[in-house]
């Protein structure tokens, strides 16, 4: 359907009102991600938030989080995540989130990219973590930015070996991943003396400042698009980098951020899928049909922007509802995002049939 055509089913689908403009107070500096997400939500015509479903899911999520004693400590509990609390781990997380994008297979019938490590098959995000751990175990300094920019050692062939697949499907966007490593390696050399700790120090304990520094210094982290005549920001990988540091270091040392709660949900393809499954997000008939047909959505298309922006705002509404019902609770968008991602993987492990996620192939998520 073109932008000039009218979807006759839309009037029945659209809510009577998107609700009042509540405004968002964030500390300075700010990332603008939440403010931009609210703007996207207020101007969306193909994605809507079900307020009743969101309130119900908020209680479900909070009950489940308490039952599982879910907290930032849950991050380090996974067997593949690094356990040491040192600069080596900071470099690992930086590398991990530099390359944390686009793992879905070209076809649902395909196995997709897979990494065999420590006797297990790893797919999705975990395939990347496993590949990094495997390379380090083989003596390849894949988390060292000196290595990335030294093309005599980190040849394309060597990097292809690092990210080799255990299945017939290669890792998606390998040339783009290599380009990201090269680009960031050069910036790290010129600006931060090949040490991401220097970037952390420059942020002075501010999560929002660190996100801004990363997006400014490294173009491949600059997750921005135009929507309805306005620049909107998502900064998915920059934000999840901050969140992973916070979770790994338990909010201390390299993981201390005085404004960590300003970080939003990480706008990808998995969390919208789960929010839709839980009844929080509703799609227009044309968008839902497109996703069900497994057709790709071009990066920057209005549909993609609405899916990402409304997901961020939906998680924010869930967070607010949890706090409204439980004023003494500690929960932020990071923990809700982590929890929802774990829910997706649990549903898949139990062979629960989910609606397909939207398919946009890009370096941004």
Short mmCIF file of C-alpha atoms in Angstrom, two decimals:
data_model
loop_
_atom_site.label_atom_id
_atom_site.label_comp_id
_atom_site.label_asym_id
_atom_site.label_seq_id
_atom_site.Cartn_x
_atom_site.Cartn_y
_atom_site.Cartn_z
CA UNK A 1 0.00 0.00 0.00
CA UNK A 2 1.42 3.40 -0.94
CA UNK A 3 1.50 6.39 1.37
CA UNK A 4 -1.34 7.98 -0.63
CA UNK A 5 -3.72 5.02 -0.36
CA UNK A 6 -6.26 4.72 2.39
CA UNK A 7 -6.60 1.54 4.41
CA UNK A 8 -10.34 1.29 4.89
CA UNK A 9 -9.89 -0.96 7.92
CA UNK A 10 -7.86 1.62 9.81
CA UNK A 11 -10.74 3.71 11.25
CA UNK A 12 -12.03 0.66 13.12
CA UNK A 13 -8.55 -0.16 14.31
CA UNK A 14 -7.37 3.23 15.51
CA UNK A 15 -8.05 4.22 19.13
CA UNK A 16 -10.27 7.23 19.75
CA UNK A 17 -7.36 9.02 21.31
CA UNK A 18 -3.72 8.34 21.85
CA UNK A 19 -4.09 9.88 25.30
CA UNK A 20 -2.81 13.08 26.84
CA UNK A 21 0.65 14.46 26.38
CA UNK A 22 2.13 13.50 29.74
CA UNK A 23 5.59 14.90 29.17
CA UNK A 24 8.78 13.31 30.42
CA UNK A 25 11.23 14.75 32.91
CA UNK A 26 14.77 13.49 32.45
CA UNK A 27 18.03 14.66 33.90
CA UNK A 28 20.55 16.74 31.99
CA UNK A 29 22.29 15.62 29.85
CA UNK A 30 19.58 13.62 28.15
CA UNK A 31 19.45 11.16 25.27
CA UNK A 32 16.07 12.43 23.96
CA UNK A 33 15.13 8.82 23.18
CA UNK A 34 12.10 8.71 25.48
CA UNK A 35 10.86 12.10 24.36
CA UNK A 36 11.20 11.05 20.74
CA UNK A 37 9.41 7.76 21.43
CA UNK A 38 6.44 9.64 22.88
CA UNK A 39 6.39 11.84 19.77
CA UNK A 40 6.38 8.75 17.54
CA UNK A 41 3.56 7.22 19.59
CA UNK A 42 1.48 10.38 19.36
CA UNK A 43 1.88 10.40 15.57
CA UNK A 44 1.52 6.69 14.85
CA UNK A 45 -1.28 5.39 12.66
CA UNK A 46 -0.18 1.77 12.17
CA UNK A 47 0.90 0.86 15.70
CA UNK A 48 -1.13 1.55 18.83
CA UNK A 49 -0.76 0.74 22.51
CA UNK A 50 -3.59 -1.08 24.26
CA UNK A 51 -3.85 0.74 27.59
CA UNK A 52 -5.85 -2.01 29.30
CA UNK A 53 -3.47 -4.68 28.05
CA UNK A 54 -0.49 -2.65 29.21
CA UNK A 55 -1.90 -2.27 32.73
CA UNK A 56 -2.62 -5.99 32.94
CA UNK A 57 0.81 -6.96 31.64
CA UNK A 58 2.51 -4.62 34.10
CA UNK A 59 1.11 -6.63 36.99
CA UNK A 60 1.99 -9.92 35.29
CA UNK A 61 5.57 -8.84 34.66
CA UNK A 62 6.13 -7.48 38.15
CA UNK A 63 4.68 -10.62 39.77
CA UNK A 64 6.92 -12.83 37.64
CA UNK A 65 9.99 -10.68 38.30
CA UNK A 66 9.47 -10.93 42.05
CA UNK A 67 8.89 -14.67 41.85
CA UNK A 68 12.17 -15.14 39.98
CA UNK A 69 13.98 -12.57 42.13
CA UNK A 70 14.83 -10.86 38.88
CA UNK A 71 17.35 -8.03 39.14
CA UNK A 72 20.45 -6.70 37.43
CA UNK A 73 22.35 -9.59 39.03
CA UNK A 74 20.48 -11.92 36.66
CA UNK A 75 22.69 -10.66 33.80
CA UNK A 76 25.88 -12.20 35.20
CA UNK A 77 24.11 -15.47 35.98
CA UNK A 78 24.14 -16.50 32.32
CA UNK A 79 26.97 -18.90 31.58
CA UNK A 80 28.24 -16.99 28.55
CA UNK A 81 28.41 -13.53 30.09
CA UNK A 82 31.81 -12.61 31.56
CA UNK A 83 32.17 -12.98 35.32
CA UNK A 84 35.29 -10.90 36.05
CA UNK A 85 34.78 -7.30 37.14
CA UNK A 86 37.70 -5.66 35.36
CA UNK A 87 38.76 -3.70 32.30
CA UNK A 88 38.94 -6.89 30.25
CA UNK A 89 35.22 -7.34 30.80
CA UNK A 90 34.55 -3.71 29.87
CA UNK A 91 36.29 -4.34 26.53
CA UNK A 92 34.29 -7.54 26.04
CA UNK A 93 30.98 -5.74 26.58
CA UNK A 94 32.00 -2.89 24.31
CA UNK A 95 32.84 -5.33 21.51
CA UNK A 96 29.70 -7.37 22.15
CA UNK A 97 27.37 -4.39 21.82
CA UNK A 98 29.30 -2.92 18.92
CA UNK A 99 28.27 -6.05 16.99
CA UNK A 100 24.93 -6.73 18.67
CA UNK A 101 22.58 -6.61 15.69
CA UNK A 102 20.59 -8.63 13.15
CA UNK A 103 20.77 -12.34 13.91
CA UNK A 104 17.46 -13.54 12.46
CA UNK A 105 17.60 -16.14 9.67
CA UNK A 106 16.59 -15.26 6.14
CA UNK A 107 13.83 -17.83 6.35
CA UNK A 108 12.06 -19.31 9.42
CA UNK A 109 12.65 -22.75 7.93
CA UNK A 110 16.40 -22.23 8.10
CA UNK A 111 18.48 -23.03 11.16
CA UNK A 112 20.14 -19.64 10.94
CA UNK A 113 23.54 -18.57 12.20
CA UNK A 114 24.74 -20.86 14.96
CA UNK A 115 27.86 -21.20 17.09
CA UNK A 116 28.90 -24.39 18.82
CA UNK A 117 30.66 -23.59 22.06
CA UNK A 118 31.24 -25.61 25.22
CA UNK A 119 29.09 -28.44 23.99
CA UNK A 120 26.02 -26.35 23.16
CA UNK A 121 24.44 -24.76 20.09
CA UNK A 122 23.96 -21.01 20.44
CA UNK A 123 21.72 -18.88 18.22
CA UNK A 124 20.55 -15.26 18.12
CA UNK A 125 22.31 -12.81 20.40
CA UNK A 126 23.94 -15.69 22.26
CA UNK A 127 25.68 -16.83 19.07
CA UNK A 128 27.62 -13.56 19.07
CA UNK A 129 28.62 -13.89 22.72
CA UNK A 130 29.67 -17.48 22.10
CA UNK A 131 31.71 -16.48 19.04
CA UNK A 132 33.60 -13.84 21.05
CA UNK A 133 34.28 -16.26 23.89
CA UNK A 134 35.39 -18.92 21.41
CA UNK A 135 37.82 -16.52 19.73
CA UNK A 136 39.35 -15.44 23.04
CA UNK A 137 39.74 -19.10 23.98
CA UNK A 138 41.65 -19.61 20.73
CA UNK A 139 44.01 -16.75 21.54
CA UNK A 140 42.48 -14.24 19.08
CA UNK A 141 42.31 -10.77 20.72
CA UNK A 142 38.89 -9.99 19.25
CA UNK A 143 37.96 -7.55 22.04
CA UNK A 144 41.10 -5.42 21.59
CA UNK A 145 40.60 -2.32 19.43
CA UNK A 146 44.32 -2.36 18.53
CA UNK A 147 43.58 -5.64 16.76
CA UNK A 148 40.55 -4.31 14.84
CA UNK A 149 42.50 -1.56 13.08
CA UNK A 150 45.54 -3.69 12.29
CA UNK A 151 44.45 -5.11 8.97
CA UNK A 152 47.67 -7.10 8.64
CA UNK A 153 46.58 -9.20 11.63
CA UNK A 154 42.82 -8.70 11.70
CA UNK A 155 42.38 -9.56 8.06
CA UNK A 156 38.90 -10.03 6.64
CA UNK A 157 39.66 -13.74 6.43
CA UNK A 158 40.66 -13.86 10.10
CA UNK A 159 37.48 -12.04 11.14
CA UNK A 160 35.41 -14.34 8.96
CA UNK A 161 37.00 -17.22 10.88
CA UNK A 162 36.15 -15.59 14.23
CA UNK A 163 32.48 -15.41 13.27
CA UNK A 164 32.33 -18.75 11.48
CA UNK A 165 29.03 -20.58 11.75
CA UNK A 166 28.37 -24.11 12.92
CA UNK A 167 25.41 -24.26 10.55
CA UNK A 168 25.17 -23.67 6.82
CA UNK A 169 23.98 -20.09 7.42
CA UNK A 170 26.73 -17.48 7.85
CA UNK A 171 26.41 -14.62 10.29
CA UNK A 172 24.28 -11.91 8.66
CA UNK A 173 25.91 -8.65 7.56
CA UNK A 174 29.50 -9.85 8.04
CA UNK A 175 31.00 -7.08 5.82
CA UNK A 176 29.06 -4.49 7.85
CA UNK A 177 30.31 -5.98 11.12
CA UNK A 178 33.89 -5.84 9.88
CA UNK A 179 33.35 -2.22 8.80
CA UNK A 180 32.04 -1.39 12.28
CA UNK A 181 35.14 -2.89 13.89
CA UNK A 182 37.45 -0.96 11.55
CA UNK A 183 35.62 2.34 12.04
CA UNK A 184 35.45 2.09 15.81
CA UNK A 185 39.06 0.92 15.96
CA UNK A 186 40.22 4.07 14.20
CA UNK A 187 38.14 6.34 16.45
CA UNK A 188 39.37 4.53 19.54
CA UNK A 189 42.96 5.10 18.43
CA UNK A 190 42.50 8.77 17.57
CA UNK A 191 40.21 9.82 20.40
CA UNK A 192 40.46 7.39 23.30
CA UNK A 193 43.98 5.94 23.12
CA UNK A 194 42.50 2.51 22.26
CA UNK A 195 40.88 2.29 25.69
CA UNK A 196 37.11 2.51 26.16
CA UNK A 197 37.70 3.29 29.84
CA UNK A 198 38.67 6.78 28.68
CA UNK A 199 35.25 7.21 27.13
CA UNK A 200 33.66 6.06 30.40
CA UNK A 201 35.68 8.61 32.33
CA UNK A 202 34.62 11.38 29.97
CA UNK A 203 30.96 10.58 30.72
CA UNK A 204 31.61 11.28 34.42
CA UNK A 205 29.16 8.71 35.75
CA UNK A 206 26.26 9.75 33.54
CA UNK A 207 24.45 7.12 31.48
CA UNK A 208 22.88 9.76 29.24
CA UNK A 209 26.23 11.46 28.68
CA UNK A 210 27.85 8.15 27.78
CA UNK A 211 25.12 7.37 25.25
CA UNK A 212 25.63 10.81 23.74
CA UNK A 213 29.40 10.43 23.61
CA UNK A 214 29.13 7.04 21.93
CA UNK A 215 26.63 8.25 19.35
CA UNK A 216 28.76 11.33 18.64
CA UNK A 217 32.11 9.56 18.42
CA UNK A 218 31.10 6.41 16.55
CA UNK A 219 28.83 6.84 13.50
CA UNK A 220 27.88 3.16 13.52
CA UNK A 221 26.17 3.72 16.90
CA UNK A 222 24.26 6.80 15.65
CA UNK A 223 20.82 5.22 15.45
CA UNK A 224 18.75 8.17 14.20
CA UNK A 225 16.08 8.65 11.51
CA UNK A 226 13.56 11.27 10.43
CA UNK A 227 9.87 10.79 11.23
CA UNK A 228 7.11 13.26 10.47
CA UNK A 229 9.59 16.08 9.73
CA UNK A 230 11.55 15.50 12.92
CA UNK A 231 14.79 13.76 13.82
CA UNK A 232 14.12 10.90 16.24
CA UNK A 233 16.68 8.87 18.15
CA UNK A 234 16.70 5.24 19.27
CA UNK A 235 20.37 4.59 20.14
CA UNK A 236 19.59 0.93 20.77
CA UNK A 237 23.16 -0.39 20.86
CA UNK A 238 24.58 2.62 22.71
CA UNK A 239 21.92 2.27 25.38
CA UNK A 240 22.27 -1.48 25.77
CA UNK A 241 26.03 -1.02 26.12
CA UNK A 242 25.41 1.23 29.12
CA UNK A 243 22.82 -1.19 30.49
CA UNK A 244 25.13 -4.19 30.14
CA UNK A 245 27.91 -2.37 31.98
CA UNK A 246 25.46 -1.42 34.75
CA UNK A 247 24.16 -4.97 35.07
CA UNK A 248 27.53 -6.70 34.81
CA UNK A 249 29.19 -4.49 37.43
CA UNK A 250 26.06 -4.42 39.60
CA UNK A 251 25.82 -0.66 39.42
CA UNK A 252 29.32 -0.16 40.82
CA UNK A 253 32.75 0.83 39.54
CA UNK A 254 32.60 0.74 35.72
CA UNK A 255 28.85 0.13 36.00
CA UNK A 256 27.98 3.12 38.16
CA UNK A 257 25.66 5.63 36.49
CA UNK A 258 23.85 8.24 38.53
CA UNK A 259 21.06 8.53 35.94
CA UNK A 260 20.74 4.91 34.85
CA UNK A 261 16.94 5.08 35.00
CA UNK A 262 16.96 7.50 32.05
CA UNK A 263 17.91 4.61 29.77
CA UNK A 264 14.92 3.28 27.82
CA UNK A 265 13.95 -0.08 26.44
CA UNK A 266 16.20 -1.15 23.54
CA UNK A 267 14.21 -0.82 20.33
CA UNK A 268 14.81 -4.03 18.39
CA UNK A 269 12.63 -6.69 16.78
CA UNK A 270 12.21 -9.13 19.67
CA UNK A 271 10.59 -6.86 22.28
CA UNK A 272 7.89 -5.56 19.91
CA UNK A 273 7.14 -9.20 19.09
CA UNK A 274 6.66 -10.02 22.77
CA UNK A 275 4.64 -6.89 23.49
CA UNK A 276 2.32 -7.77 20.64
CA UNK A 277 1.98 -11.34 21.90
CA UNK A 278 1.10 -10.06 25.38
CA UNK A 279 -1.60 -7.79 24.00
CA UNK A 280 0.15 -4.48 24.61
CA UNK A 281 0.73 -3.50 20.99
CA UNK A 282 -1.82 -3.53 18.16
CA UNK A 283 -0.99 -3.31 14.47
CA UNK A 284 -3.00 -2.01 11.55
CA UNK A 285 -4.28 -4.77 9.24
CA UNK A 286 -1.84 -3.82 6.49
CA UNK A 287 1.19 -3.88 8.79
CA UNK A 288 0.14 -7.11 10.48
CA UNK A 289 -0.38 -8.78 7.09
CA UNK A 290 3.04 -7.59 5.91
CA UNK A 291 4.76 -9.02 9.00
CA UNK A 292 2.86 -12.31 8.77
CA UNK A 293 3.96 -12.65 5.15
CA UNK A 294 7.57 -12.39 6.38
CA UNK A 295 8.23 -9.47 4.11
CA UNK A 296 11.06 -7.15 5.02
CA UNK A 297 10.49 -3.57 6.09
CA UNK A 298 13.12 -1.15 4.85
CA UNK A 299 15.11 0.65 7.51
CA UNK A 300 13.66 4.13 8.00
CA UNK A 301 10.19 3.16 6.77
CA UNK A 302 7.37 4.65 8.83
CA UNK A 303 6.25 1.17 9.92
CA UNK A 304 9.65 0.36 11.37
CA UNK A 305 9.87 3.68 13.18
CA UNK A 306 6.39 3.26 14.66
CA UNK A 307 7.17 -0.28 15.84
CA UNK A 308 10.35 0.83 17.58
CA UNK A 309 9.04 4.09 19.02
CA UNK A 310 5.77 2.65 20.32
CA UNK A 311 7.65 -0.25 21.91
CA UNK A 312 9.84 2.17 23.86
CA UNK A 313 6.82 4.15 25.02
CA UNK A 314 4.89 0.97 25.87
CA UNK A 315 7.67 -0.26 28.15
CA UNK A 316 7.75 3.15 29.79
CA UNK A 317 4.00 2.91 30.47
CA UNK A 318 4.49 -0.58 31.92
CA UNK A 319 7.21 0.77 34.19
CA UNK A 320 5.00 3.62 35.37
CA UNK A 321 2.10 1.25 36.03
CA UNK A 322 4.31 -1.06 38.10
CA UNK A 323 5.44 1.90 40.20
CA UNK A 324 1.90 3.23 40.53
CA UNK A 325 0.80 -0.08 42.01
CA UNK A 326 4.03 -0.72 43.90
CA UNK A 327 5.55 2.64 44.94
CA UNK A 328 8.45 1.00 46.78
CA UNK A 329 9.45 -1.22 43.85
CA UNK A 330 12.73 -0.75 42.05
CA UNK A 331 12.26 -1.36 38.35
CA UNK A 332 13.46 0.45 35.27
CA UNK A 333 13.10 0.02 31.53
CA UNK A 334 16.36 -1.94 31.37
CA UNK A 335 15.12 -4.68 33.67
CA UNK A 336 11.76 -4.86 31.91
CA UNK A 337 13.53 -5.17 28.54
CA UNK A 338 15.86 -7.89 29.81
CA UNK A 339 12.90 -9.73 31.30
CA UNK A 340 10.81 -9.51 28.13
CA UNK A 341 13.72 -10.83 26.06
CA UNK A 342 14.08 -13.77 28.42
CA UNK A 343 10.32 -14.36 28.07
CA UNK A 344 10.67 -14.58 24.29
CA UNK A 345 13.40 -17.20 24.59
CA UNK A 346 11.38 -19.15 27.15
CA UNK A 347 8.33 -19.16 24.88
CA UNK A 348 10.43 -20.41 21.99
CA UNK A 349 12.00 -23.13 24.13
CA UNK A 350 8.49 -24.29 25.06
CA UNK A 351 7.47 -24.28 21.37
CA UNK A 352 4.85 -21.59 21.98
CA UNK A 353 3.76 -20.17 18.63
CA UNK A 354 4.37 -16.43 18.44
CA UNK A 355 3.46 -14.00 15.71
CA UNK A 356 6.52 -13.36 13.51
CA UNK A 357 8.70 -10.42 14.42
CA UNK A 358 9.16 -7.61 11.91
CA UNK A 359 12.10 -8.07 9.59
CA UNK A 360 14.42 -5.12 9.02
CA UNK A 361 18.01 -5.97 8.16
CA UNK A 362 20.33 -3.26 9.47
CA UNK A 363 23.26 -2.61 11.79
CA UNK A 364 21.08 -0.73 14.26
CA UNK A 365 19.49 -3.77 15.94
#
